[in-house]
CSV table of C-alpha atoms in Angstrom, one decimal:
chain,number,residue,atom,x,y,z
A,25,MET,CA,191.9,-157.3,-41.1
A,26,HIS,CA,191.5,-155.6,-44.9
A,27,VAL,CA,188.5,-154.7,-45.4
A,28,VAL,CA,186.9,-155.2,-49.2
A,29,THR,CA,184.7,-152.2,-50.3
A,30,PRO,CA,182.5,-153.8,-51.8
A,31,PRO,CA,182.3,-151.6,-55.2
A,32,PRO,CA,179.6,-149.2,-56.0
A,33,PRO,CA,176.0,-150.3,-57.9
A,34,ALA,CA,176.7,-149.4,-61.0
A,35,LYS,CA,173.8,-146.5,-62.7
A,36,HIS,CA,171.2,-147.6,-65.5
A,37,GLY,CA,169.9,-145.7,-67.5
A,38,PHE,CA,167.0,-146.0,-70.0
A,39,SER,CA,167.3,-148.6,-72.0
A,40,LEU,CA,165.7,-148.4,-75.6
A,41,VAL,CA,162.9,-150.9,-75.1
A,42,GLU,CA,161.4,-149.2,-71.8
A,43,LEU,CA,162.1,-145.1,-73.6
A,44,SER,CA,160.6,-146.5,-76.8
A,45,ILE,CA,157.3,-148.3,-74.1
A,46,VAL,CA,157.3,-145.1,-72.5
A,47,LEU,CA,156.9,-143.4,-75.8
A,48,VAL,CA,154.2,-145.7,-77.1
A,49,ILE,CA,152.2,-145.0,-74.0
A,50,LEU,CA,152.6,-140.9,-73.9
A,51,GLY,CA,151.5,-141.3,-78.0
A,52,LEU,CA,148.6,-143.2,-77.2
A,53,LEU,CA,147.2,-141.2,-74.4
A,54,VAL,CA,147.3,-138.0,-76.9
A,55,GLY,CA,145.7,-140.1,-79.2
A,56,GLY,CA,143.1,-140.8,-77.0
A,57,VAL,CA,142.3,-137.5,-75.9
A,58,LEU,CA,142.2,-135.8,-80.2
A,59,THR,CA,140.4,-138.9,-80.4
A,60,GLY,CA,137.9,-138.4,-78.3
A,61,GLN,CA,137.6,-134.4,-78.7
A,62,SER,CA,136.4,-135.4,-81.5
A,63,LEU,CA,134.1,-137.8,-81.2
A,64,ILE,CA,133.3,-135.6,-78.6
A,65,ARG,CA,132.7,-132.4,-81.6
A,66,ALA,CA,131.3,-135.3,-83.8
A,67,ALA,CA,128.3,-135.5,-81.3
A,68,GLU,CA,127.7,-131.9,-81.3
A,69,LEU,CA,127.5,-131.9,-85.1
A,70,ARG,CA,125.2,-133.8,-85.0
A,71,SER,CA,122.8,-132.0,-82.0
A,72,VAL,CA,122.5,-129.6,-84.3
A,73,THR,CA,120.6,-131.9,-87.2
A,74,THR,CA,118.5,-133.8,-84.6
A,75,GLU,CA,117.1,-130.3,-82.8
A,76,TYR,CA,117.1,-128.7,-86.6
A,77,GLY,CA,114.4,-131.5,-86.9
A,78,LYS,CA,112.9,-131.3,-84.0
A,79,TYR,CA,111.9,-127.9,-84.0
A,80,SER,CA,110.9,-128.1,-87.8
A,81,THR,CA,108.2,-131.8,-87.0
A,82,ALA,CA,107.2,-129.4,-83.8
A,83,ILE,CA,106.9,-126.1,-85.6
A,84,ARG,CA,104.6,-128.0,-88.5
A,85,ALA,CA,102.7,-129.7,-85.9
A,86,PHE,CA,101.2,-126.0,-84.4
A,87,LYS,CA,100.5,-125.0,-87.8
A,88,ASP,CA,98.2,-128.1,-88.2
A,89,LYS,CA,96.9,-127.8,-84.5
A,90,TYR,CA,96.4,-123.8,-84.2
A,91,PHE,CA,96.6,-123.3,-88.0
A,92,ALA,CA,98.4,-120.8,-86.9
A,93,LEU,CA,102.0,-120.6,-86.8
A,94,PRO,CA,103.9,-120.3,-83.2
A,95,GLY,CA,105.1,-116.5,-81.4
A,96,ASP,CA,102.5,-114.8,-84.6
A,97,MET,CA,99.8,-116.7,-83.0
A,98,SER,CA,96.2,-114.2,-82.6
A,99,ASN,CA,94.0,-115.8,-80.1
A,100,ALA,CA,97.3,-118.0,-77.4
A,101,THR,CA,95.1,-116.7,-74.8
A,102,ALA,CA,92.6,-117.8,-75.4
A,103,PHE,CA,94.5,-121.8,-75.0
A,104,TRP,CA,96.8,-121.3,-72.2
A,105,GLY,CA,94.7,-117.9,-70.4
A,106,THR,CA,96.6,-115.2,-69.2
A,107,ALA,CA,98.7,-116.5,-66.3
A,108,PRO,CA,101.2,-117.5,-65.2
A,109,ASP,CA,101.9,-119.4,-69.3
A,110,CYS,CA,101.1,-116.2,-71.2
A,111,ALA,CA,100.8,-113.5,-69.1
A,112,ASP,CA,100.8,-110.4,-70.2
A,113,THR,CA,104.1,-108.9,-69.4
A,114,ALA,CA,105.8,-105.7,-69.3
A,115,THR,CA,109.3,-105.3,-69.9
A,116,THR,CA,112.5,-102.3,-69.8
A,117,ALA,CA,110.7,-99.3,-68.5
A,118,GLY,CA,110.6,-97.0,-71.7
A,119,THR,CA,109.8,-100.5,-73.3
A,120,GLY,CA,106.2,-100.8,-73.6
A,121,THR,CA,104.0,-104.6,-73.2
A,122,GLN,CA,104.6,-107.7,-74.2
A,123,THR,CA,101.2,-109.7,-74.9
A,124,CYS,CA,101.3,-113.3,-75.2
A,125,ASN,CA,99.5,-112.4,-78.4
A,126,GLY,CA,100.9,-113.0,-82.2
A,127,ASP,CA,99.2,-109.7,-84.5
A,128,GLY,CA,98.6,-112.9,-87.1
A,129,ASN,CA,100.0,-110.9,-90.2
A,130,ASN,CA,102.1,-114.7,-90.9
A,131,ASN,CA,105.6,-112.6,-89.7
A,132,ILE,CA,107.4,-113.5,-86.8
A,133,TYR,CA,108.2,-110.6,-85.3
A,134,ALA,CA,111.7,-110.4,-84.1
A,135,GLY,CA,111.5,-109.6,-81.1
A,136,LYS,CA,108.3,-110.1,-79.0
A,137,GLU,CA,106.3,-112.8,-81.1
A,138,GLY,CA,109.7,-113.9,-81.3
A,139,PHE,CA,109.9,-114.8,-77.8
A,140,ARG,CA,106.5,-116.0,-77.6
A,141,PHE,CA,107.5,-118.2,-80.6
A,142,TRP,CA,109.0,-120.6,-78.3
A,143,GLN,CA,106.4,-120.0,-75.0
A,144,HIS,CA,103.6,-120.9,-78.0
A,145,LEU,CA,105.9,-124.7,-78.6
A,146,ALA,CA,106.4,-125.2,-74.8
A,147,ASN,CA,102.6,-124.4,-73.8
A,148,ALA,CA,101.6,-127.2,-76.6
A,149,GLY,CA,103.4,-129.8,-75.6
A,150,LEU,CA,105.4,-129.9,-78.7
A,151,ILE,CA,108.5,-129.4,-77.8
A,152,GLU,CA,110.1,-129.8,-74.3
A,153,GLY,CA,111.5,-126.9,-71.6
A,154,SER,CA,109.9,-123.6,-69.9
A,155,TYR,CA,110.0,-120.4,-71.6
A,156,THR,CA,109.1,-116.9,-70.4
A,157,GLY,CA,108.1,-115.7,-73.3
A,158,ILE,CA,109.7,-111.5,-72.8
A,159,SER,CA,112.8,-110.3,-73.8
A,160,GLY,CA,115.3,-110.0,-71.8
A,161,PRO,CA,116.5,-107.0,-69.4
A,162,ASN,CA,118.5,-105.2,-72.2
A,163,SER,CA,118.1,-104.1,-75.7
A,164,GLY,CA,114.7,-103.5,-75.5
A,165,TYR,CA,112.4,-106.6,-76.8
A,166,TRP,CA,115.6,-108.3,-78.9
A,167,ASP,CA,117.5,-109.6,-75.5
A,168,ALA,CA,117.7,-113.2,-76.0
A,169,ILE,CA,118.7,-115.2,-72.9
A,170,ILE,CA,119.4,-118.7,-73.7
A,171,GLY,CA,117.8,-121.7,-72.4
A,172,THR,CA,115.6,-119.4,-70.5
A,173,ASN,CA,113.4,-117.8,-73.5
A,174,VAL,CA,115.0,-119.3,-76.5
A,175,PRO,CA,116.0,-122.7,-76.3
A,176,ALA,CA,119.6,-124.0,-75.6
A,177,SER,CA,121.5,-126.1,-78.0
A,178,ARG,CA,123.6,-128.9,-76.3
A,179,ILE,CA,126.3,-127.2,-78.0
A,180,GLY,CA,127.9,-125.1,-75.1
A,181,ASN,CA,126.7,-121.5,-75.7
A,182,VAL,CA,124.8,-122.0,-78.7
A,183,GLY,CA,121.6,-121.5,-79.1
A,184,TRP,CA,118.4,-120.9,-81.8
A,185,SER,CA,115.8,-117.8,-82.5
A,186,SER,CA,113.4,-117.1,-84.8
A,187,VAL,CA,113.1,-113.5,-86.6
A,188,SER,CA,112.0,-112.5,-89.2
A,189,ILE,CA,114.6,-110.4,-92.1
A,190,VAL,CA,112.8,-107.5,-93.3
A,191,TYR,CA,114.7,-106.1,-95.8
A,192,GLY,CA,114.4,-101.8,-95.8
A,193,ASN,CA,114.0,-98.9,-93.7
A,194,ASP,CA,111.8,-101.2,-91.4
A,195,TRP,CA,115.5,-102.5,-90.0
A,196,TYR,CA,119.5,-103.2,-90.3
A,197,PHE,CA,121.4,-106.4,-89.5
A,198,PRO,CA,124.6,-106.0,-88.9
A,199,TRP,CA,125.3,-109.0,-91.3
A,200,ILE,CA,124.0,-107.7,-94.1
A,201,ASP,CA,125.2,-105.3,-95.9
A,202,ASN,CA,123.2,-102.6,-96.5
A,203,THR,CA,123.7,-100.9,-99.7
A,204,VAL,CA,122.2,-104.7,-101.2
A,205,ALA,CA,119.5,-105.0,-103.1
A,206,ALA,CA,116.2,-107.1,-102.5
A,207,GLY,CA,116.7,-109.7,-102.7
A,208,ALA,CA,119.9,-110.7,-101.3
A,209,TYR,CA,119.4,-113.0,-97.6
A,210,ALA,CA,117.3,-109.5,-96.8
A,211,TYR,CA,113.7,-109.8,-97.9
A,212,LYS,CA,110.9,-110.4,-95.2
A,213,ILE,CA,110.8,-114.0,-94.4
A,214,ASN,CA,110.3,-116.1,-91.3
A,215,GLN,CA,113.5,-118.0,-90.7
A,216,LEU,CA,115.0,-120.5,-87.4
A,217,GLN,CA,118.6,-118.6,-87.0
A,218,MET,CA,120.9,-120.7,-84.3
A,219,GLY,CA,123.9,-119.1,-83.5
A,220,LYS,CA,125.8,-117.9,-79.9
A,221,LYS,CA,124.5,-115.3,-78.8
A,222,ASN,CA,125.3,-111.4,-80.7
A,223,SER,CA,126.4,-109.0,-78.0
A,224,ILE,CA,122.8,-108.4,-76.3
A,225,VAL,CA,120.2,-109.3,-79.1
A,226,TRP,CA,119.7,-112.5,-79.9
A,227,THR,CA,121.4,-115.6,-81.8
A,228,TYR,CA,123.7,-115.0,-84.6
A,229,GLY,CA,126.9,-115.8,-83.9
A,230,ALA,CA,129.7,-117.8,-85.3
A,231,PHE,CA,129.8,-121.1,-83.5
A,232,LEU,CA,131.2,-123.1,-86.2
A,233,LYS,CA,134.7,-123.6,-88.6
A,234,PRO,CA,133.0,-123.2,-92.9
A,235,GLU,CA,133.7,-127.0,-92.8
A,236,GLU,CA,131.2,-128.4,-90.3
A,237,LEU,CA,128.9,-126.7,-91.8
A,238,TRP,CA,129.3,-127.3,-95.4
A,239,ASN,CA,129.2,-130.8,-93.5
A,240,ILE,CA,125.3,-130.3,-92.2
A,241,ASP,CA,124.6,-128.3,-95.1
A,242,THR,CA,125.4,-131.3,-97.6
A,243,LYS,CA,123.5,-133.6,-95.1
A,244,LEU,CA,120.7,-131.9,-94.7
A,245,ASP,CA,120.5,-129.7,-98.3
A,246,ASP,CA,123.1,-128.1,-101.3
A,247,GLY,CA,126.4,-127.7,-99.5
A,248,LYS,CA,125.6,-124.0,-101.2
A,249,PRO,CA,126.1,-120.6,-98.4
A,250,GLY,CA,123.6,-118.8,-99.8
A,251,VAL,CA,120.7,-120.7,-101.4
A,252,GLY,CA,118.6,-123.2,-100.2
A,253,ILE,CA,117.4,-124.5,-97.3
A,254,VAL,CA,120.8,-124.1,-94.3
A,255,VAL,CA,122.2,-121.3,-95.7
A,256,ALA,CA,124.8,-119.8,-94.2
A,257,ASN,CA,125.7,-116.5,-91.4
A,258,ASN,CA,128.2,-114.2,-90.8
A,259,TRP,CA,128.8,-114.7,-95.1
A,260,GLY,CA,132.0,-112.0,-94.9
A,261,SER,CA,134.2,-114.7,-92.6
A,262,CYS,CA,132.5,-118.4,-93.8
A,263,THR,CA,132.5,-117.6,-97.3
A,264,ASP,CA,133.7,-116.8,-100.7
A,265,ALA,CA,131.5,-114.2,-101.0
A,266,ALA,CA,133.2,-110.2,-101.4
A,267,ASN,CA,129.7,-109.3,-100.6
A,268,ALA,CA,125.9,-110.9,-98.9
A,269,THR,CA,124.4,-110.3,-103.2
A,270,ALA,CA,127.2,-112.9,-104.6
A,271,ALA,CA,127.0,-114.3,-101.1
A,272,ALA,CA,123.2,-114.7,-101.8
A,273,THR,CA,123.6,-117.0,-104.7
A,274,ALA,CA,124.4,-120.0,-105.7
A,275,SER,CA,128.4,-118.8,-107.1
A,276,ALA,CA,129.1,-118.6,-103.3
A,277,ASN,CA,131.2,-121.1,-101.4
A,278,TYR,CA,132.6,-122.1,-98.2
A,279,ARG,CA,136.1,-121.0,-97.1
A,280,LEU,CA,136.9,-125.0,-96.8
A,281,THR,CA,139.9,-124.3,-95.8
A,282,SER,CA,139.7,-121.6,-92.9
A,283,SER,CA,140.0,-123.2,-89.1
A,284,SER,CA,138.2,-119.8,-87.6
A,285,ILE,CA,135.0,-120.2,-86.1
A,286,ALA,CA,133.1,-118.5,-89.2
A,287,CYS,CA,129.7,-119.5,-89.2
A,288,ALA,CA,126.5,-119.5,-87.3
A,289,ILE,CA,123.3,-121.0,-89.0
A,290,ILE,CA,120.2,-120.3,-91.0
A,291,PHE,CA,117.1,-121.9,-92.1
A,292,MET,CA,115.4,-120.8,-94.3
A,293,PRO,CA,110.9,-121.8,-94.1
A,294,ALA,CA,111.5,-124.7,-96.6
A,295,GLY,CA,113.3,-126.6,-93.9
A,296,THR,CA,112.1,-126.2,-91.0
A,297,GLY,CA,107.6,-125.2,-91.9
A,298,LEU,CA,107.6,-121.4,-91.3
């Protein structure tokens, strides 16, 4: 008997239509991921203005109620006692004692009063959270611990600080050109700063692209990095200014063509109530 062997099944690859469908699905998936990331970032950027508004309102309410600046308030213990909310707590050995009361001179001392600032606002019930009011274990009075002695932002690893910038022999800040004449970022003025923790001090590390900060600045202020309510920190990488003197004028502009994370934010008193 002659047995007929059936031919092997034909091998078929994907048709052009099938390949097209696969490519479309992949494109949709990639596009969805990118869109999702963009939406998340947009929400983070919106949180900057939300948080700024919340703290500005809290500062003004505190001043109206206590006739003092938070952190600088000289009679805080009269309202909140000495423990546990307003304890006089020794810090790292050799650095002295931080007291709950400020000195009442209308300047937020960058270390002690800068951390009491957030504790006073929280004690008054004007912001959420609980803050130690004292420096972290490093760098004497200046060690910001995001979420512990300064507020955390919705943006990861970003926090808020309150300081008074002083120009001259008292202080030197690495983002200021120390040769500049008084008036270029470097005058004695209370301000809020928002950024990543920089080394072992407070929060002025870059976390925004120049275009992102320009967008925030334009919505809240004038879109100029060196003047107004919103001022760019890290002027050397965030702006096109040649030096700090130029950075503190209306002629400075954001480096809008840069895609680098290069900027942090300073909020000046006219917008914060400080």
